């Protein structure tokens, strides 16, 4: 049996990745420090006999006994609210954490895939975004801690491939949604659904004319699998090109949740990208991948998940682990 290490295993995407590998008959070692992750996700995975878990901050040296065939590095705060609250941790996990994992991949002769992001394109001046676009990032703006950590991650990963011959893959993930997102993580979909479920007004930042393109988690994970088992070392966009304004997205959520709350407008956060849409021609050509799940279907699946949460989860405001990490 092949063995895979997944960092960020207690998080939204990491937990889905672990589950997919377990279903495909791999041994899975999950690693996480729970800074934005959930012990519930690990409890679900731990029911599986081929799942092991180590609580560890990957920005510190990583020691793993035994062989590892694949590494998927998904540890990192991912929502703007999260990485604004823990900026130094965010910079460290994208840089030092990635360096540690590349070193581990080299020592274990493992294939490593790192989770990059559409944020490497910043507030893009090219639309839709193709992999050969270098981006428009403000390094010292509020999003710089995330965007630059991810850009460094890509540079370090390419260097390990070029200079050490490590088998590397880089996935540039565009806005992805689905069950197990944290209702209070600040990203637009859980924010709107949480507001609708609590009977609050929906908050749109800016004039709502900014766009995003939302991909359902199962489609993303299919793309990541295909990329991992390909032999392609350069970055690949994985996302759903179906673009929508945040205004129209809010209307879709009101319809889905059968709510009649008002929409209220708040200031647009600094450097919030005005448009985002992946060009997925490369993934289509080299991986024969494209998303299959339409937003209407994906939103329904996600809404059903949020409806199954307890009242306590619905009203929880902040993440418990932030305070203990703020000192770094
Ligand atoms: P998430 O916050 O749900 O999960 C991240 C996980 O990483 C959490 O469980 C957290 O505790 C863990 N973590 C953070 N720092 C760590 C550290 N130093 N050591 C160990 N564990 C640590 O976020 P997510 O949406 O699942 O994102 C996962 C990855 O995918 C991130 O790297 C993110 O940048 C990338 N990504 C996600 C999206 C998206 O739309 N969800 C888009 C682009 C990129
Ligand atoms: N957004 C919003 N209201 C919210 C949360 C987010 O209007 O309550 C906007 C946000 O300003 C951005 C878009 O929705 O323009 C997507 O935000 P998200 O945090 O989900 O992801 P990102 O900006 O990283 O794509």
Coordinates of C-alpha atoms and ligand atoms in Angstrom, one line a residue, residues 7-17 31-38 41-42 54-60 73-79 82-83 86 89-90 92-94 97 114-119 146 150 153 171-177 180-182 185 187 214-215 220 224 238 276 319 321 325, ligand 1:
X7 CA -0.7 18.6 5.8
X8 CA -3.7 20.7 6.7
X9 CA -5.7 17.5 7.2
X10 CA -8.0 19.0 9.8
X11 CA -9.1 21.7 7.4
X12 CA -11.7 22.0 4.7
X13 CA -9.7 20.8 1.6
X14 CA -7.2 18.7 3.5
X15 CA -9.9 16.5 5.1
X16 CA -11.6 15.9 1.7
X17 CA -8.2 15.0 0.2
X31 CA -0.7 16.5 10.0
X32 CA -2.2 19.7 11.4
X33 CA -1.8 22.1 14.3
X34 CA -5.6 23.0 14.3
X35 CA -4.9 26.7 14.0
X36 CA -7.9 27.0 11.6
X37 CA -8.8 23.3 11.4
X38 CA -11.3 21.3 13.3
X41 CA -12.7 16.5 10.7
X42 CA -9.9 14.4 12.2
X54 CA 0.2 13.8 14.0
X55 CA -0.5 17.2 15.7
X56 CA 2.4 19.3 14.5
X57 CA 3.1 22.9 13.2
X58 CA 4.8 22.2 9.9
X59 CA 6.7 25.5 10.1
X60 CA 8.9 23.6 12.5
X73 CA 1.0 20.3 1.4
X74 CA -2.4 22.0 2.2
X75 CA -1.6 23.6 5.6
X76 CA -2.2 27.3 5.5
X77 CA -4.8 29.7 6.7
X78 CA -6.9 30.4 3.6
X79 CA -9.5 32.9 4.2
X82 CA -7.9 34.2 9.0
X83 CA -4.7 35.3 7.4
X86 CA -2.5 35.4 12.0
X89 CA 1.9 32.2 10.9
X90 CA 0.6 32.5 7.4
X92 CA 5.8 31.0 8.0
X93 CA 3.7 28.1 6.8
X94 CA 3.9 29.1 3.1
X97 CA 6.6 25.0 6.2
X114 CA 1.8 22.1 -3.0
X115 CA -1.5 24.0 -2.8
X116 CA -1.0 27.4 -4.4
X117 CA -3.7 29.8 -5.2
X118 CA -5.3 32.2 -7.7
X119 CA -4.1 34.9 -5.2
X146 CA -0.8 35.2 2.0
X150 CA 2.3 31.4 -1.8
X153 CA 6.2 28.6 -2.1
X171 CA -1.9 23.5 -8.2
X172 CA -3.3 27.1 -8.4
X173 CA -6.6 26.7 -6.7
X174 CA -9.4 29.1 -7.4
X175 CA -12.3 29.8 -4.9
X176 CA -13.5 26.4 -3.9
X177 CA -16.6 25.6 -1.7
X180 CA -16.8 21.3 6.0
X181 CA -16.1 24.9 5.3
X182 CA -16.1 26.8 8.6
X185 CA -14.2 31.7 8.3
X187 CA -15.3 33.6 3.1
X214 CA -16.7 29.1 -7.6
X215 CA -15.6 25.4 -7.9
X220 CA -11.2 20.4 -7.4
X224 CA -5.7 17.5 -7.9
X238 CA -7.8 24.3 -11.2
X276 CA -11.3 36.5 -11.0
X319 CA -11.7 30.3 16.1
X321 CA -6.9 28.6 18.5
X325 CA -0.9 31.7 18.2
Ligands
LIG1 P1 -8.6 25.6 6.0 O1 -8.3 26.8 6.9 O2 -9.9 24.9 6.2 O3 -7.5 24.5 6.2 C1 -6.1 24.8 6.4 C2 -5.6 23.8 7.5 O4 -4.2 24.0 7.7 C3 -6.2 24.0 8.9 O5 -6.7 22.7 9.3 C4 -5.1 24.5 9.7 O6 -5.2 24.2 11.1 C5 -3.9 23.9 9.0 N1 -2.6 24.7 9.3 C6 -2.4 26.0 9.1 N2 -1.1 26.3 9.4 C7 -0.5 25.2 9.8 C8 0.8 24.9 10.3 N3 1.7 25.8 10.4 N4 1.0 23.6 10.6 C9 0.1 22.6 10.5 N5 -1.2 22.8 10.1 C10 -1.5 24.1 9.8 O7 -8.3 26.1 4.5 P2 -8.6 25.3 3.2 O8 -9.6 26.1 2.4 O9 -8.8 23.9 3.4 O10 -7.2 25.6 2.4 C11 -6.3 24.5 2.3 C12 -5.2 24.9 1.3 O11 -5.7 25.2 0.0 C13 -4.4 26.2 1.8 O12 -3.0 26.0 1.5 C14 -5.0 27.3 0.9 O13 -4.0 28.3 0.7 C15 -5.3 26.5 -0.4 N6 -6.3 27.2 -1.1 C16 -7.6 27.0 -0.8 C17 -8.6 27.7 -1.5 C18 -10.1 27.5 -1.3 O14 -10.9 28.1 -2.0 N7 -10.5 26.8 -0.3 C19 -8.2 28.5 -2.6 C20 -6.9 28.6 -2.9 C21 -5.9 27.9 -2.2

